[in-house]
Amino acid sequence: MRKFRLKPQSVLLHAFLLCFCVLIIYPLLIVLSSSLRPPGNMDSPLLLFNQFSFASYIRAFEKMQYPKALLNSILTSGASVLVIVLFSSMAAYPVSRIKSKTSRFLYYFFIAGLIVPSQMVVVPVAQMIGRLSIPNNRFTPMIMFITCSLPFSTFLYAGFMKSVPVEIEESAYIDGAGLWTRFAWFVLPLLKPATVSVAITQGMWIWNDYFYPMIFVTRRDQFSIPVVMLQFLGDRENPAQWNILFAACVLCALPLIAVFAVMQKQFVTGIAAGAVKG
Amino acid sequence: MRKAYSSLESLRGLCGLRICLAGSRPFKREVNSVKSRAKRLGLNSLTFPRRMYLFAAPALALFLVFWVFPLIQMFFYSFTNFNGINFNYDFVGLKNFVNIFKDGTLGNSIRNTLVYTIVMVGASNLLGLAIALALNSNIRLKTLFRTCCYIPALFSAIVVGFIWSYVYMPRSGLLVSLITLVGGDASKLNILGNHKVALYGIALVEVWKGFGSTMIIYLAGLQTLDENLLEAARIDGCNEWQLMRLVKLPLISATITINVILSAIGGLKAFDYAFIMTSGGPGKATNTLMFNVYRIAFNEQLMGKASALSVISFFCIIIVTVLMLYVMNKREVEL
């Protein structure tokens, strides 16, 4: 049996951590408690969970057209992550396997994209999309999601691929496997930790991003969840709207929190792997 | 006798050396020379042929069309009076650059972005490291604490913007209510309306959202530390503070570099909270580089001017990032 001694140092540390976490979580608790009140009731906001009413949620749900927005979000984020995993692992394959000046150049070329903010290029990109006559619909922002994610994902895959032994591929080659077979059936399955890391880190920012959909999607019924949140911007001035706004915030955050609750371990290892291998 | 023995020894040594020479080293040299000859002759490797570069084609195509080419176009637009819609534009030379310099946009937004970045990098790394160090010691409910710190990172920037708009709201916001509750007078408190503190206010929001991920990365770095090394340091008489400063921190210097660089890149791109919470105000107090680029391009419809600002921020960001990488790589400890 492990002996648990009550050292003053340890008690102090626990107390400090507890206070700190309460401080961090406190605004979120207020949001949750206020969202459970009927609209227009923001008196004494510091009383936690003194009322339970779903009236604000119903109003927010209707105003956001929640099911439609949720579907749009799931479609675009899911498809983007699939394409990112495929394209970036493919790009990392020659970059990490061939030792030449070309592959080194390619590597740094991709990484350079990491430091360019996307707000800078958004107007020329919009022109480019117009010039290629790509229609503006819910899938247009995917182009930018994928392009912006490529540098980091390729970088990550290249880092992980160095630890996959070359001998595996050589023996597969001798057994008659072609390049694509070797990549898809031998290398990619061994890169599962990298795939988890890419899917989580990139999927998370894509799910939460409002900037590209705001610019590239014009039709109301094609908005994703973060973009429908933008219509609440004007409501901040009106205290009567705060409960509905908070309910909308909870609805917006709920899907990702649910995913996090189920896959917490993968999140933690994925985020850490993303930085440590890079 | 002794001499004979030693000569025998040396003979054996020599033999060993010769075996070694006959064995691996010439073989390695041979392989290397074959490799370099193959390279000189332009031969294609069987297992990793040059055809492999085709795998990078889809990513490269997207990257060129939607990233590199628009960037080049942006450089081009910075010398024109293009308004984003009408393609009958003229070259105006360096006028855009002179304008953003003269009307103070450039100095103001560079200063704001740097202050924001420094506050954000400093606070989120110190906080993340402190919490990670605390959690890495023998702590109960470690997962719960870790989850609490990480949860804000799951929220979309727009939701975070709304929540903190309420926290900072004058008269009836959360902060004001709290201060009133403990008996203070907060009727004049208006953080986002005060041009001296608004920038720090939005930087704090970014710290709140971001320090959890920083903490998780630090925690992963701390968990790779070799327990034997820490034990040895303790036996040598290190106290906890010395242990942290002289052993732990140098050993996770690579993690520190990564965290600082990642948060600095995020800080230099600062846009979200200036856009959602303050719209750059009050006055120009929270106009960061990226928010200014967006505002000039979309609200003022001056694409040429926005591009000029973009070009300068492009170089600023590159210079700052490369400088930081250089300085921090130099300080890293090799084990």
XYZ file of C-alpha atoms in Angstrom:
613
model
C 0.000 0.000 0.000
C 1.308 3.440 -0.888
C 1.716 5.614 2.109
C 0.252 9.065 1.679
C 1.845 11.497 4.036
C 0.359 14.914 4.451
C 3.314 17.170 3.797
C 2.606 20.912 4.106
C 4.414 21.525 0.818
C 2.217 19.096 -1.027
C -0.980 20.465 0.501
C 0.058 23.962 -0.508
C 0.717 22.835 -4.067
C -2.652 21.126 -4.318
C -4.404 24.184 -2.936
C -2.623 26.438 -5.386
C -3.496 24.212 -8.355
C -7.102 23.987 -7.256
C -7.450 27.771 -6.958
C -5.780 28.261 -10.304
C -8.042 25.779 -12.071
C -11.148 27.333 -10.536
C -9.925 30.714 -11.781
C -9.472 29.321 -15.294
C -12.800 27.507 -15.372
C -14.826 30.216 -13.618
C -15.819 32.230 -16.739
C -16.977 28.993 -18.367
C -19.120 28.114 -15.343
C -20.750 31.529 -15.476
C -21.463 31.041 -19.160
C -23.019 27.631 -18.575
C -25.110 28.817 -15.649
C -26.344 31.943 -17.435
C -27.222 30.004 -20.561
C -29.617 27.912 -18.463
C -31.702 30.946 -17.584
C -34.586 32.294 -19.633
C -33.635 35.104 -22.066
C -33.187 38.543 -20.567
C -32.295 37.397 -17.087
C -28.777 38.527 -16.324
C -29.429 39.887 -12.824
C -27.017 38.656 -10.179
C -24.854 36.691 -12.638
C -22.656 35.377 -9.849
C -25.334 33.030 -8.537
C -24.483 29.705 -10.120
C -27.194 27.376 -11.438
C -30.125 28.940 -9.599
C -32.495 28.438 -12.528
C -33.006 25.750 -15.093
C -34.734 26.712 -18.293
C -34.012 25.717 -21.849
C -35.775 28.743 -23.352
C -32.464 30.401 -24.270
C -31.213 27.216 -25.864
C -34.327 26.903 -27.996
C -33.974 30.479 -29.236
C -30.259 30.020 -29.963
C -30.879 26.680 -31.649
C -33.394 28.260 -34.006
C -31.344 31.359 -34.699
C -28.243 29.313 -35.523
C -30.143 26.765 -37.641
C -28.075 24.376 -35.619
C -28.583 21.021 -37.419
C -27.709 22.533 -40.786
C -24.663 24.361 -39.442
C -23.498 21.243 -37.621
C -23.791 19.188 -40.790
C -21.817 21.790 -42.764
C -19.110 21.825 -40.112
C -18.828 18.044 -40.001
C -18.701 17.733 -43.789
C -16.044 20.368 -44.381
C -13.836 19.508 -41.407
C -14.002 15.768 -42.038
C -13.255 16.041 -45.725
C -10.436 18.528 -45.122
C -8.748 16.294 -42.578
C -8.967 13.278 -44.904
C -7.359 15.182 -47.769
C -4.713 16.693 -45.473
C -3.708 13.279 -44.131
C -3.435 11.866 -47.641
C -1.633 14.788 -49.302
C 0.787 15.623 -46.535
C 1.837 12.031 -45.860
C 2.396 11.602 -49.582
C 4.435 14.800 -49.740
C 6.527 13.737 -46.761
C 7.371 10.379 -48.364
C 9.923 11.517 -50.954
C 11.066 14.384 -48.749
C 12.201 12.071 -45.976
C 13.304 9.111 -48.101
C 15.389 10.646 -50.868
C 18.629 12.247 -49.750
C 19.346 14.993 -52.210
C 19.403 18.745 -52.530
C 16.007 18.702 -54.230
C 14.337 16.967 -51.336
C 15.986 19.264 -48.796
C 14.792 22.258 -50.758
C 11.283 20.821 -50.913
C 11.320 20.303 -47.152
C 12.264 23.893 -46.351
C 9.893 25.157 -49.021
C 6.972 23.504 -47.251
C 8.065 24.608 -43.781
C 8.380 28.220 -44.914
C 4.603 28.246 -45.304
C 4.285 27.874 -41.548
C 5.172 31.460 -40.776
C 3.066 33.308 -43.353
C -0.224 34.543 -41.869
C -3.185 33.757 -44.066
C -4.913 37.119 -43.677
C -2.166 38.544 -45.856
C -2.886 36.510 -48.957
C -6.638 36.192 -48.714
C -7.490 38.773 -51.392
C -5.174 37.344 -54.078
C -6.440 33.880 -53.145
C -10.034 35.020 -53.597
C -9.072 36.330 -57.058
C -7.386 33.060 -57.871
C -10.510 31.152 -56.904
C -12.545 33.457 -59.117
C -10.098 33.046 -61.999
C -10.203 29.259 -61.807
C -14.030 29.650 -61.737
C -14.376 27.582 -58.581
C -17.909 28.179 -57.299
C -18.459 29.710 -53.855
C -20.134 27.054 -51.746
C -19.608 25.338 -48.428
C -16.592 23.438 -49.775
C -14.620 26.431 -51.055
C -12.954 27.178 -47.674
C -11.620 23.618 -47.744
C -9.042 24.687 -50.300
C -7.558 27.124 -47.820
C -7.931 24.763 -44.857
C -5.911 22.160 -46.720
C -3.297 24.558 -48.049
C -2.722 26.180 -44.662
C -2.415 22.809 -42.940
C 0.062 21.343 -45.418
C 3.276 22.879 -44.012
C 2.792 21.660 -40.457
C 1.416 18.244 -41.411
C 4.164 17.544 -43.940
C 6.755 18.616 -41.409
C 5.267 16.271 -38.826
C 4.992 13.308 -41.175
C 8.566 13.814 -42.376
C 9.760 13.790 -38.771
C 7.918 10.560 -37.994
C 8.882 8.887 -41.265
C 12.574 9.060 -40.390
C 11.923 6.527 -37.628
C 10.365 4.003 -40.035
C 13.241 1.649 -40.988
C 14.291 1.674 -44.626
C 14.842 -2.118 -44.438
C 11.091 -2.760 -44.284
C 10.646 -1.048 -47.589
C 13.656 -2.763 -49.130
C 12.282 -6.174 -48.263
C 8.863 -5.164 -49.585
C 10.579 -4.042 -52.784
C 12.312 -7.389 -53.148
C 8.966 -9.083 -52.674
C 7.725 -7.120 -55.646
C 5.788 -4.262 -54.057
C 5.498 -1.098 -56.127
C 5.958 2.398 -54.769
C 2.302 2.999 -54.038
C 1.844 -0.398 -52.372
C 4.886 0.192 -50.209
C 3.620 3.585 -49.182
C -0.024 2.726 -48.567
C 0.396 -0.743 -47.014
C 3.733 -0.576 -45.219
C 4.706 3.000 -44.402
C 1.373 4.696 -43.720
C 0.101 2.117 -41.201
C 3.331 2.519 -39.245
C 2.724 6.270 -39.078
C -0.487 6.006 -37.101
C 0.732 8.236 -34.224
C 1.550 10.950 -36.740
C -1.852 10.563 -38.374
C -3.603 10.909 -35.018
C -1.571 13.992 -34.227
C -2.279 15.614 -37.616
C -5.979 14.780 -37.493
C -6.382 16.259 -34.004
C -4.281 19.400 -34.298
C -5.480 20.312 -37.797
C -9.049 19.112 -37.306
C -9.355 21.294 -34.235
C -8.350 24.582 -35.858
C -10.381 23.820 -38.979
C -13.477 23.074 -36.913
C -13.041 26.324 -34.997
C -12.044 28.554 -37.900
C -14.463 31.277 -38.935
C -12.207 33.366 -41.163
C -12.220 31.459 -44.467
C -15.902 30.456 -44.371
C -16.725 34.092 -43.573
C -14.950 35.205 -46.728
C -15.667 32.404 -49.167
C -19.178 31.259 -48.240
C -21.987 33.629 -49.130
C -25.190 31.634 -48.680
C -26.758 31.544 -45.245
C -27.652 27.831 -45.311
C -24.074 26.834 -46.076
C -22.475 28.484 -43.028
C -20.562 26.345 -40.561
C -21.018 26.675 -36.793
C -18.349 29.333 -36.062
C -19.695 31.517 -38.885
C -23.271 31.449 -37.628
C -21.824 32.674 -34.341
C -20.698 35.846 -36.115
C -24.308 37.033 -36.442
C -24.434 37.394 -32.657
C -21.707 40.074 -32.789
C -24.285 42.870 -32.695
C -26.143 41.340 -29.758
C -23.358 42.109 -27.306
C -24.645 45.635 -26.803
C -28.051 44.375 -25.740
C -28.083 42.852 -22.229
C -31.352 41.059 -22.984
C -29.571 38.912 -25.526
C -26.726 37.642 -23.343
C -28.475 34.447 -22.234
C -29.185 33.457 -25.829
C -25.627 34.349 -26.807
C -24.229 32.156 -24.036
C -26.508 29.298 -25.035
C -25.180 29.664 -28.578
C -21.603 29.590 -27.228
C -22.308 26.340 -25.394
C -23.942 24.815 -28.465
C -20.939 25.868 -30.551
C -18.400 24.339 -28.182
C -20.372 21.204 -27.355
C -19.373 18.918 -30.275
C -15.636 19.398 -29.767
C -15.937 18.976 -25.996
C -17.825 15.722 -26.561
C -15.073 14.463 -28.870
C -12.440 15.560 -26.359
C -14.212 13.738 -23.534
C -14.162 10.499 -25.513
C -10.618 10.765 -26.886
C -8.820 12.710 -24.194
C -5.755 10.491 -24.255
C -5.310 10.825 -28.000
C -5.618 14.605 -27.707
C -2.884 14.854 -25.114
C -0.445 12.542 -26.894
C -1.328 14.027 -30.284
C -0.615 17.605 -29.237
C 2.589 16.666 -27.471
C 3.801 14.499 -30.384
C 3.110 17.330 -32.792
C 5.535 19.599 -30.998
C 8.148 17.128 -29.815
C 8.752 15.457 -33.167
C 8.699 18.799 -34.945
C 59.315 -11.765 -20.271
C 57.494 -8.619 -19.747
C 58.730 -7.242 -23.042
C 57.653 -10.355 -24.864
C 54.256 -10.102 -23.327
C 53.810 -6.529 -24.291
C 54.944 -7.135 -27.831
C 52.511 -10.005 -28.014
C 49.822 -7.690 -26.819
C 50.705 -5.067 -29.360
C 50.820 -7.709 -32.058
C 47.351 -8.807 -31.167
C 46.285 -5.210 -31.174
C 47.733 -4.732 -34.611
C 46.046 -7.864 -35.882
C 42.807 -6.623 -34.487
C 43.321 -3.331 -36.237
C 44.087 -5.096 -39.483
C 40.988 -7.231 -39.191
C 39.045 -4.138 -38.492
C 40.557 -2.444 -41.569
C 39.843 -5.466 -43.726
C 36.341 -5.674 -42.379
C 33.995 -2.770 -41.972
C 35.844 0.395 -42.776
C 36.932 -0.263 -46.339
C 33.563 -1.798 -46.971
C 31.844 1.353 -45.787
C 34.201 3.432 -47.882
C 33.418 1.242 -50.859
C 29.662 1.686 -50.365
C 30.052 5.414 -50.013
C 32.136 5.673 -53.145
C 29.584 3.593 -55.051
C 26.876 5.879 -53.777
C 28.696 9.027 -54.796
C 29.581 7.503 -58.195
C 25.932 6.571 -58.686
C 25.010 10.112 -57.863
C 27.623 11.545 -60.259
C 26.432 9.310 -63.049
C 22.851 10.360 -62.324
C 21.766 6.778 -61.653
C 18.345 6.234 -60.169
C 17.995 4.305 -56.899
C 15.935 1.142 -57.263
C 14.152 1.335 -53.931
C 13.782 5.101 -53.844
C 13.631 6.233 -57.466
C 13.185 9.835 -58.496
C 9.674 8.900 -59.586
C 8.880 9.218 -55.884
C 8.758 12.978 -56.198
C 5.379 12.492 -57.873
C 4.020 11.766 -54.399
C 4.627 15.395 -53.498
C 2.828 16.666 -56.600
C -0.713 17.187 -55.188
C 0.546 19.020 -52.123
C 3.011 21.025 -54.163
C 0.349 22.016 -56.703
C -2.013 23.294 -53.991
C 0.815 25.056 -52.238
C 2.004 26.815 -55.385
C -1.428 27.839 -56.669
C -3.009 28.963 -53.401
C -0.024 30.085 -51.354
C 3.084 30.977 -53.301
C 1.453 32.549 -56.324
C -0.915 34.764 -54.249
C 2.091 35.835 -52.213
C 3.927 36.931 -55.356
C 0.798 38.717 -56.511
C 0.612 40.506 -53.186
C 4.159 41.813 -53.691
C 3.087 43.037 -57.100
C -0.057 44.774 -55.806
C 1.917 46.636 -53.188
C 3.253 48.894 -55.948
C -0.200 49.657 -57.417
C -3.362 51.506 -56.416
C -5.510 48.391 -56.900
C -8.759 48.544 -54.899
C -9.579 44.823 -54.903
C -12.391 45.062 -57.471
C -11.538 47.262 -60.442
C -8.680 45.878 -62.505
C -7.831 49.257 -64.120
C -5.082 50.063 -61.694
C -1.889 52.079 -62.098
C 1.593 51.695 -60.779
C 2.272 54.145 -58.020
C 5.792 53.104 -57.137
C 6.602 53.324 -53.454
C 3.677 55.616 -52.634
C 1.833 52.939 -50.617
C 4.882 52.307 -48.480
C 5.426 56.022 -47.900
C 1.738 56.405 -46.987
C 1.589 53.684 -44.380
C 4.799 55.045 -42.912
C 3.605 58.649 -42.860
C 0.116 58.142 -41.443
C 1.571 56.149 -38.569
C -0.168 52.885 -39.471
C 3.086 51.023 -39.771
C 4.746 52.121 -36.545
C 1.550 51.736 -34.550
C 0.705 48.262 -35.766
C 4.274 46.945 -35.474
C 4.481 48.265 -31.929
C 1.100 46.756 -31.005
C 1.946 43.393 -32.535
C 5.303 43.229 -30.778
C 3.814 44.155 -27.390
C 1.061 41.601 -27.896
C 3.563 38.910 -28.898
C 5.925 39.585 -26.013
C 3.141 39.597 -23.410
C 1.557 36.497 -24.888
C 4.792 34.501 -25.326
C 6.072 35.448 -21.881
C 2.870 34.840 -19.968
C 1.759 31.634 -21.660
C 5.206 30.047 -21.438
C 5.846 31.007 -17.810
C 2.369 29.891 -16.817
C 2.534 26.717 -18.896
C 5.955 25.796 -17.540
C 4.990 26.524 -13.929
C 1.840 24.415 -14.116
C 3.673 21.631 -15.941
C 6.385 21.571 -13.264
C 3.734 21.484 -10.550
C 1.787 18.710 -12.260
C 4.922 16.692 -12.923
C 5.616 16.262 -9.221
C 3.658 13.751 -7.207
C 0.157 15.165 -7.561
C -3.251 13.648 -7.066
C -6.030 14.401 -9.544
C -3.384 15.231 -12.125
C -5.696 14.442 -15.058
C -8.437 16.673 -13.690
C -6.092 19.653 -13.312
C -4.631 19.059 -16.744
C -8.079 18.890 -18.325
C -9.178 22.107 -16.584
C -6.165 23.964 -17.967
C -6.629 22.572 -21.438
C -10.392 23.051 -21.873
C -10.218 26.708 -23.010
C -8.099 25.595 -25.981
C -11.049 23.642 -27.354
C -13.198 26.730 -27.837
C -13.418 28.578 -31.093
C -11.793 32.024 -31.034
C -15.191 33.565 -31.654
C -16.731 31.889 -28.609
C -13.745 32.916 -26.498
C -14.171 36.450 -27.806
C -17.810 36.508 -26.709
C -17.077 35.066 -23.273
C -14.338 37.571 -22.552
C -16.360 40.464 -23.933
C -18.747 39.618 -21.113
C -15.944 39.269 -18.553
C -14.578 42.710 -19.443
C -17.948 44.402 -20.000
C -18.251 47.725 -18.155
C -21.035 48.243 -15.563
C -22.481 44.700 -15.536
C -19.686 42.391 -16.671
C -18.194 39.539 -14.694
C -15.097 41.387 -13.514
C -17.112 44.382 -12.384
C -19.626 42.168 -10.556
C -16.815 40.351 -8.775
C -15.121 43.555 -7.657
C -18.468 44.934 -6.467
C -19.091 41.709 -4.551
C -15.910 42.096 -2.510
C -16.808 45.721 -1.879
C -14.665 47.539 -4.438
C -15.767 50.353 -6.685
C -15.558 49.241 -10.294
C -18.005 51.626 -11.905
C -15.212 53.206 -13.942
C -13.514 49.951 -14.919
C -13.572 49.556 -18.698
C -10.618 47.498 -19.839
C -11.440 47.289 -23.536
C -12.389 50.968 -23.644
C -9.114 52.168 -22.195
C -6.464 52.654 -24.843
C -3.676 52.013 -22.345
C -4.749 48.518 -21.264
C -6.969 47.207 -24.081
C -4.018 45.541 -25.814
C -2.996 43.736 -22.625
C -6.631 42.768 -22.151
C -6.824 40.922 -25.451
C -3.358 39.422 -24.978
C -4.602 37.966 -21.692
C -7.492 36.334 -23.549
C -5.049 34.665 -25.923
C -2.998 33.469 -22.927
C -6.122 32.029 -21.304
C -6.931 30.094 -24.445
C -3.392 29.046 -25.322
C -1.428 28.245 -22.179
C -3.073 24.807 -21.829
C -1.518 23.481 -25.036
C 1.838 24.982 -24.037
C 1.529 23.238 -20.694
C 0.817 19.865 -22.312
C 3.917 20.167 -24.485
C 6.059 21.106 -21.464
C 4.610 18.190 -19.551
C 5.560 15.808 -22.362
C 9.072 17.289 -22.343
C 9.406 16.900 -18.581
C 8.280 13.295 -18.728
C 11.190 12.400 -21.020
C 13.682 13.450 -18.333
C 15.898 10.662 -17.053
C 15.040 9.957 -13.404
C 18.647 8.791 -12.792
C 20.035 12.192 -13.688
C 17.689 13.921 -11.250
C 18.629 11.351 -8.592
C 22.321 12.003 -9.172
C 21.791 15.733 -8.861
C 19.881 15.231 -5.604
C 22.704 13.101 -4.208
C 25.140 15.842 -5.169
C 23.142 18.131 -2.914
C 20.929 20.122 -5.259
C 17.873 21.637 -3.644
C 14.604 21.760 -5.614
C 15.223 25.226 -6.999
C 18.753 24.380 -8.169
C 17.466 21.106 -9.574
C 14.980 22.999 -11.689
C 17.297 25.799 -12.807
C 20.458 23.783 -13.396
C 19.175 20.373 -14.468
C 15.568 20.300 -15.587
C 15.383 23.522 -17.592
C 18.604 22.928 -19.571
C 17.463 19.395 -20.354
C 14.131 20.520 -21.789
C 15.640 23.445 -23.711
C 14.480 21.933 -27.012
C 10.906 21.912 -25.725
C 11.253 25.502 -24.576
C 12.473 26.512 -28.032
C 9.521 24.846 -29.717
C 6.978 26.357 -27.363
C 8.398 29.847 -27.596
C 8.617 29.710 -31.381
C 5.106 28.283 -31.754
C 3.542 30.888 -29.499
C 5.567 33.670 -31.105
C 4.330 32.642 -34.554
C 0.797 32.687 -33.137
C 1.326 36.086 -31.537
C 2.720 37.689 -34.689
C -0.396 36.518 -36.538
C -2.653 38.129 -33.899
C -5.997 38.880 -35.484
C -8.925 37.150 -33.796
C -9.484 39.176 -30.644
C -8.724 42.505 -32.268
C -11.374 41.580 -34.830
C -14.025 40.142 -32.500
C -13.604 42.075 -29.266
C -12.269 45.539 -30.026
C -12.358 46.114 -33.819
C -8.909 47.601 -33.411
C -10.146 50.218 -30.959
C -10.327 52.225 -28.849
C -8.769 54.536 -31.429
C -5.883 52.525 -32.830
C -4.863 50.901 -29.556
C -5.364 47.277 -30.618
C -4.615 47.554 -34.341
C -2.295 44.604 -34.892
C -0.532 44.052 -38.215
C -2.916 41.390 -39.472
C -6.014 43.237 -38.306
C -4.811 46.361 -40.097
C -4.165 44.404 -43.284
C -7.697 43.022 -43.122
C -9.253 46.385 -42.256
C -7.467 48.283 -45.020
C -8.214 45.614 -47.623
C -11.871 44.945 -46.783
C -13.233 48.070 -45.081
C -11.218 50.788 -46.792
C -10.946 48.846 -50.082
C -7.324 49.875 -50.539
C -5.745 46.656 -51.708
C -2.488 48.345 -52.736
C -1.986 49.868 -49.316
C -2.950 46.614 -47.556
C -0.455 44.732 -49.719
C 2.307 47.170 -48.855
C 1.606 46.594 -45.164
C 1.521 42.832 -45.825
C 4.904 42.934 -47.540
C 6.468 44.732 -44.589
C 4.849 42.403 -42.058
C 6.021 39.433 -44.118
C 9.622 40.551 -43.707
C 9.119 41.506 -40.053
C 7.737 38.081 -39.223
C 10.537 36.294 -41.056
C 13.214 38.396 -39.370
C 11.761 37.935 -35.885
C 11.259 34.177 -36.333
C 14.715 33.533 -37.786
C 16.379 35.666 -35.104
C 14.558 33.777 -32.375
C 15.396 30.403 -33.870
C 19.045 31.439 -34.107
C 19.297 32.720 -30.551
C 17.395 29.814 -29.027
C 19.192 27.086 -30.976
C 22.471 28.495 -29.695
C 21.291 28.197 -26.111
C 20.049 24.662 -26.478
C 21.985 21.993 -24.573
C 23.196 18.936 -26.420
C 23.116 15.754 -24.397
